[in-house]
């Protein structure tokens, strides 16, 4: 960064996503979720540095060159639902032409009528209205742009779908329809040797995550602080990390209790646990000692007895 500053946007992220599984990555804005997604697709800014590995089969996405990423990975091995769909749509072409071009590039479909039918089918899957297909991106609302981007991401049938805030701008009924379609995409055995597809969904919408996810990863200040099964996370015994529990308790349908304080700046993280200043379970160990590694990065996690109490 300017002045020689370094920002650790994502640190020690360890997780896997299996075929037929949805992992929901949740957390407050600015915690590093979208940076992680960009790293997997080789879309980080030029001054970014990565270390470690991100394996898709035998391919390490972090060391793959731009030629491999452009010709083999993006769209074909990894489908992306971008966080800012309007910025990813070509402004001078209609949604229909962009869908038809994507179908032609990523599938064996040929012929004008076949491409037209395939584009319309892709739009229907994403609940994009057929009478808007001949419109340009600037003529779409935010929700319609989101559905257009989702339709484009589903076309290639990629083994991994990376959905970054796929429900932005949608009302509740459309959110439910969208996540149900994404779930069908994950579970569909066609073209995946019967195993289904993997989905990494980045979202602020915990209700959508509960509806679709098999597992939940919670990120705070650039680190994954908890990794849990969705049924246990949203049900009983509930989250174990105090931050994860605070996220759920902040929901209107639960306690509607906000988490006090603000997240730390990624460029000025404390020496100990990054959540210690906001946590009512914190002790001196939390302030001075790094949080433990594992599925719950906390010195004082909740246990089932706490949940029953």
Coordinates of C-alpha atoms in Angstrom, one line a residue:
X1 CA 0.0 0.0 0.0
X2 CA 1.1 3.7 -0.2
X3 CA 3.9 4.5 2.3
X4 CA 5.0 0.9 2.5
X5 CA 2.0 -0.2 4.5
X6 CA 0.9 -3.8 4.3
X7 CA -2.7 -5.0 4.9
X8 CA -3.3 -8.7 5.7
X9 CA -6.7 -8.9 4.1
X10 CA -7.1 -12.7 4.5
X11 CA -5.0 -14.8 6.9
X12 CA -4.9 -18.5 7.6
X13 CA -8.1 -19.3 5.7
X14 CA -8.5 -23.1 5.8
X15 CA -11.6 -24.8 4.5
X16 CA -12.8 -27.2 1.8
X17 CA -15.9 -27.5 -0.2
X18 CA -17.0 -30.9 -1.5
X19 CA -19.0 -31.8 -4.6
X20 CA -22.7 -31.6 -3.8
X21 CA -22.0 -29.2 -0.9
X22 CA -22.7 -25.5 -0.1
X23 CA -20.4 -23.7 2.2
X24 CA -21.7 -20.3 3.3
X25 CA -19.1 -17.7 4.1
X26 CA -20.6 -15.0 6.4
X27 CA -19.3 -11.9 8.2
X28 CA -19.5 -8.1 8.4
X29 CA -18.5 -5.9 5.4
X30 CA -14.8 -5.4 5.0
X31 CA -13.8 -8.7 6.8
X32 CA -12.1 -10.1 3.6
X33 CA -14.8 -12.4 2.1
X34 CA -14.7 -10.9 -1.4
X35 CA -10.9 -10.6 -1.3
X36 CA -10.8 -14.4 -0.7
X37 CA -13.1 -15.0 -3.7
X38 CA -11.0 -12.7 -5.9
X39 CA -7.9 -14.6 -4.9
X40 CA -9.4 -17.9 -6.1
X41 CA -10.1 -16.4 -9.5
X42 CA -6.9 -14.6 -9.9
X43 CA -8.7 -11.2 -9.8
X44 CA -6.7 -9.5 -7.1
X45 CA -5.1 -6.1 -7.8
X46 CA -1.6 -6.0 -9.0
X47 CA -0.1 -5.1 -5.6
X48 CA -1.6 -8.1 -3.9
X49 CA 0.5 -11.0 -2.8
X50 CA -0.7 -14.5 -2.0
X51 CA 0.8 -17.5 -0.2
X52 CA -0.3 -21.0 0.4
X53 CA -2.5 -23.0 -2.0
X54 CA -6.0 -23.2 -3.2
X55 CA -6.6 -26.6 -4.9
X56 CA -9.3 -27.3 -7.4
X57 CA -8.6 -30.9 -8.2
X58 CA -4.9 -31.0 -9.0
X59 CA -4.8 -27.3 -10.1
X60 CA -3.5 -24.7 -7.7
X61 CA -5.4 -21.6 -8.4
X62 CA -3.0 -19.3 -6.5
X63 CA 0.0 -20.2 -8.8
X64 CA -1.9 -20.7 -12.1
X65 CA -1.0 -18.2 -14.8
X66 CA -3.5 -15.8 -16.4
X67 CA -3.6 -17.9 -19.6
X68 CA -4.8 -21.0 -17.6
X69 CA -7.2 -18.9 -15.5
X70 CA -8.8 -17.2 -18.5
X71 CA -9.0 -20.3 -20.8
X72 CA -9.6 -23.1 -18.3
X73 CA -10.8 -21.8 -15.0
X74 CA -13.1 -18.8 -15.3
X75 CA -16.6 -19.9 -16.4
X76 CA -15.5 -23.5 -17.1
X77 CA -14.2 -24.7 -13.8
X78 CA -15.5 -21.9 -11.6
X79 CA -18.6 -19.9 -12.3
X80 CA -18.8 -16.5 -10.6
X81 CA -21.9 -14.6 -9.5
X82 CA -20.2 -11.2 -8.9
X83 CA -20.9 -8.8 -6.0
X84 CA -21.4 -5.9 -8.3
X85 CA -23.2 -7.4 -11.3
X86 CA -23.9 -4.1 -13.1
X87 CA -20.1 -3.6 -13.4
X88 CA -19.6 -7.0 -14.9
X89 CA -22.2 -6.8 -17.6
X90 CA -21.1 -5.4 -21.0
X91 CA -22.9 -2.0 -21.1
X92 CA -23.4 -1.8 -24.9
X93 CA -24.9 -5.2 -25.4
X94 CA -28.3 -6.6 -24.4
X95 CA -28.7 -9.3 -21.8
X96 CA -29.8 -11.8 -24.5
X97 CA -26.6 -11.3 -26.6
X98 CA -24.4 -11.7 -23.6
X99 CA -26.2 -14.9 -22.6
X100 CA -26.1 -16.3 -26.1
X101 CA -22.4 -15.5 -26.4
X102 CA -21.7 -17.3 -23.1
X103 CA -23.7 -20.3 -24.1
X104 CA -21.7 -20.6 -27.4
X105 CA -18.4 -20.2 -25.5
X106 CA -19.1 -22.7 -22.7
X107 CA -21.3 -25.3 -24.2
X108 CA -21.7 -27.4 -27.4
X109 CA -24.9 -25.5 -28.4
X110 CA -24.8 -24.3 -31.9
X111 CA -27.2 -22.6 -34.3
X112 CA -29.1 -19.4 -33.8
X113 CA -32.4 -20.9 -32.7
X114 CA -30.7 -23.3 -30.3
X115 CA -28.6 -20.5 -28.8
X116 CA -31.7 -18.4 -28.4
X117 CA -33.6 -21.2 -26.6
X118 CA -30.6 -21.9 -24.3
X119 CA -30.2 -18.3 -23.4
X120 CA -33.9 -18.0 -22.5
X121 CA -33.7 -21.2 -20.4
X122 CA -30.7 -19.8 -18.5
X123 CA -32.6 -16.6 -17.8
X124 CA -35.7 -18.5 -16.6
X125 CA -33.5 -20.5 -14.1
X126 CA -32.4 -17.2 -12.6
X127 CA -35.9 -15.7 -12.6
X128 CA -34.9 -13.2 -15.2
X129 CA -38.0 -12.0 -17.1
X130 CA -38.0 -13.0 -20.8
X131 CA -39.4 -9.6 -21.8
X132 CA -36.3 -7.9 -20.4
X133 CA -33.8 -10.0 -22.4
X134 CA -33.4 -7.4 -25.1
X135 CA -32.6 -4.6 -22.7
X136 CA -29.2 -3.2 -22.0
X137 CA -27.7 -3.3 -18.5
X138 CA -28.4 0.4 -17.8
X139 CA -32.1 -0.3 -18.3
X140 CA -32.1 -2.9 -15.4
X141 CA -32.7 -2.4 -11.7
X142 CA -30.2 -3.7 -9.3
X143 CA -32.2 -6.9 -8.7
X144 CA -32.6 -7.6 -12.4
X145 CA -28.8 -7.1 -13.0
X146 CA -28.2 -9.5 -10.2
X147 CA -30.4 -12.1 -11.8
X148 CA -28.8 -11.6 -15.2
X149 CA -25.3 -12.1 -13.7
X150 CA -26.6 -15.3 -12.0
X151 CA -27.9 -16.6 -15.2
X152 CA -24.5 -16.1 -16.9
X153 CA -22.8 -17.9 -14.0
X154 CA -25.0 -20.9 -14.3
X155 CA -24.5 -21.4 -18.0
X156 CA -21.2 -23.4 -18.0
X157 CA -22.3 -25.9 -15.4
X158 CA -18.9 -25.3 -13.7
X159 CA -18.0 -27.8 -10.9
X160 CA -17.5 -24.9 -8.5
X161 CA -19.9 -22.0 -8.3
X162 CA -18.6 -18.9 -6.4
X163 CA -21.6 -16.7 -5.5
X164 CA -20.6 -13.3 -4.0
X165 CA -23.7 -11.8 -2.4
X166 CA -26.1 -13.5 -5.0
X167 CA -29.3 -12.2 -3.3
X168 CA -28.4 -8.5 -3.3
X169 CA -31.3 -6.3 -4.4
X170 CA -33.9 -9.1 -4.3
X171 CA -37.1 -9.1 -2.3
X172 CA -37.7 -12.0 0.0
X173 CA -39.7 -14.2 -2.4
X174 CA -37.0 -13.8 -5.1
X175 CA -34.2 -14.5 -2.5
X176 CA -35.9 -17.8 -1.7
X177 CA -36.3 -18.7 -5.3
X178 CA -32.7 -17.8 -6.1
X179 CA -31.2 -19.8 -3.3
X180 CA -33.4 -22.8 -4.2
X181 CA -32.2 -22.6 -7.8
X182 CA -28.6 -22.5 -6.6
X183 CA -29.3 -25.5 -4.4
X184 CA -30.7 -27.4 -7.4
X185 CA -27.5 -26.4 -9.3
X186 CA -25.4 -27.9 -6.5
X187 CA -27.4 -31.1 -6.2
X188 CA -27.7 -31.7 -10.0
X189 CA -25.7 -34.8 -10.8
X190 CA -25.7 -34.2 -14.6
X191 CA -22.2 -33.7 -16.0
X192 CA -20.5 -34.1 -12.6
X193 CA -20.1 -37.9 -12.4
X194 CA -23.2 -38.0 -10.1
X195 CA -21.5 -36.0 -7.3
X196 CA -23.1 -32.6 -7.8
X197 CA -21.3 -29.3 -7.8
X198 CA -19.7 -27.3 -5.0
X199 CA -20.9 -23.9 -4.0
X200 CA -19.1 -21.3 -2.0
X201 CA -21.7 -18.6 -1.2
X202 CA -20.5 -15.3 0.3
X203 CA -23.5 -13.6 2.0
X204 CA -24.7 -11.2 4.6
X205 CA -28.1 -12.8 4.5
X206 CA -28.1 -15.4 7.3
X207 CA -31.7 -16.4 6.4
X208 CA -30.5 -17.3 2.9
X209 CA -27.5 -19.1 4.3
X210 CA -29.7 -21.2 6.6
X211 CA -31.9 -22.1 3.7
X212 CA -29.1 -23.4 1.4
X213 CA -25.9 -24.2 3.3
X214 CA -24.5 -27.5 4.5
X215 CA -21.8 -25.8 6.5
X216 CA -21.1 -22.2 7.6
X217 CA -17.7 -20.4 7.8
X218 CA -17.7 -17.2 9.8
X219 CA -15.0 -14.6 8.9
X220 CA -13.9 -11.8 11.2
X221 CA -11.1 -9.3 10.5
X222 CA -9.6 -11.4 7.7
X223 CA -9.7 -14.8 9.6
X224 CA -12.2 -17.6 9.6
X225 CA -13.1 -17.8 13.3
X226 CA -15.6 -20.7 13.1
X227 CA -16.5 -23.5 10.8
X228 CA -19.6 -25.5 11.7
X229 CA -22.4 -27.6 10.3
X230 CA -25.3 -25.5 9.3
X231 CA -27.8 -27.5 11.3
X232 CA -25.8 -27.1 14.5
X233 CA -25.0 -23.5 13.7
X234 CA -28.5 -22.3 13.2
X235 CA -30.2 -24.7 15.6
X236 CA -28.9 -26.4 18.7
X237 CA -26.3 -26.1 20.2
X238 CA -25.7 -23.0 18.1
X239 CA -22.5 -21.1 17.2
X240 CA -19.5 -21.6 19.6
X241 CA -17.5 -18.4 18.8
X242 CA -18.9 -15.3 20.6
X243 CA -18.8 -13.3 17.3
X244 CA -20.8 -16.0 15.5
X245 CA -23.3 -16.1 18.3
X246 CA -23.5 -12.3 18.2
X247 CA -24.3 -12.3 14.5
X248 CA -27.3 -14.6 15.0
X249 CA -28.5 -12.7 18.1
X250 CA -28.5 -9.4 16.0
X251 CA -31.2 -10.8 13.7
X252 CA -34.6 -9.2 14.1
X253 CA -36.2 -12.7 14.4
X254 CA -33.9 -13.5 17.3
X255 CA -32.8 -11.2 20.1
X256 CA -32.2 -8.1 17.8
X257 CA -29.2 -7.2 20.0
X258 CA -26.4 -5.5 18.1
X259 CA -22.7 -6.4 18.6
X260 CA -21.1 -3.5 20.5
X261 CA -18.2 -1.6 19.0
X262 CA -16.7 -1.7 15.5
X263 CA -14.4 -4.2 13.7
X264 CA -10.7 -3.3 13.7
X265 CA -8.9 -2.0 10.7
X266 CA -7.2 -4.8 8.7
X267 CA -4.1 -2.6 8.5
X268 CA -4.0 -2.2 12.3
X269 CA -5.0 -5.5 13.9
X270 CA -4.4 -6.0 17.6
X271 CA -1.8 -8.5 18.9
X272 CA -4.3 -10.9 20.3
X273 CA -7.8 -11.9 19.3
X274 CA -9.2 -9.3 16.9
X275 CA -12.7 -9.7 18.5
X276 CA -11.5 -9.3 22.1
X277 CA -12.4 -5.6 22.4
X278 CA -16.0 -6.3 21.6
X279 CA -16.4 -9.6 23.5
X280 CA -17.9 -10.0 26.9
X281 CA -16.0 -13.3 27.5
X282 CA -12.6 -11.8 26.8
X283 CA -9.8 -12.2 29.3
X284 CA -6.2 -11.1 29.4
X285 CA -5.2 -14.1 27.4
X286 CA -7.5 -13.0 24.6
X287 CA -5.9 -9.5 24.5
X288 CA -2.3 -10.7 24.4
X289 CA -2.4 -14.2 22.9
X290 CA -3.3 -15.1 19.3
X291 CA -6.6 -16.9 19.0
X292 CA -6.3 -20.7 18.7
X293 CA -6.5 -22.4 15.3
X294 CA -9.0 -25.1 14.5
X295 CA -12.8 -25.0 13.8
X296 CA -13.3 -22.4 16.6
X297 CA -10.7 -19.7 16.9
X298 CA -11.5 -18.7 20.5
X299 CA -10.0 -19.1 23.9
X300 CA -13.4 -19.2 25.6
X301 CA -15.9 -20.7 23.1
X302 CA -19.4 -21.5 24.0
X303 CA -20.1 -25.2 24.8
X304 CA -23.4 -27.1 24.7
X305 CA -23.9 -26.5 28.4
X306 CA -23.9 -22.8 27.7
X307 CA -26.6 -23.2 25.1
X308 CA -28.8 -25.1 27.5
X309 CA -28.4 -22.4 30.1

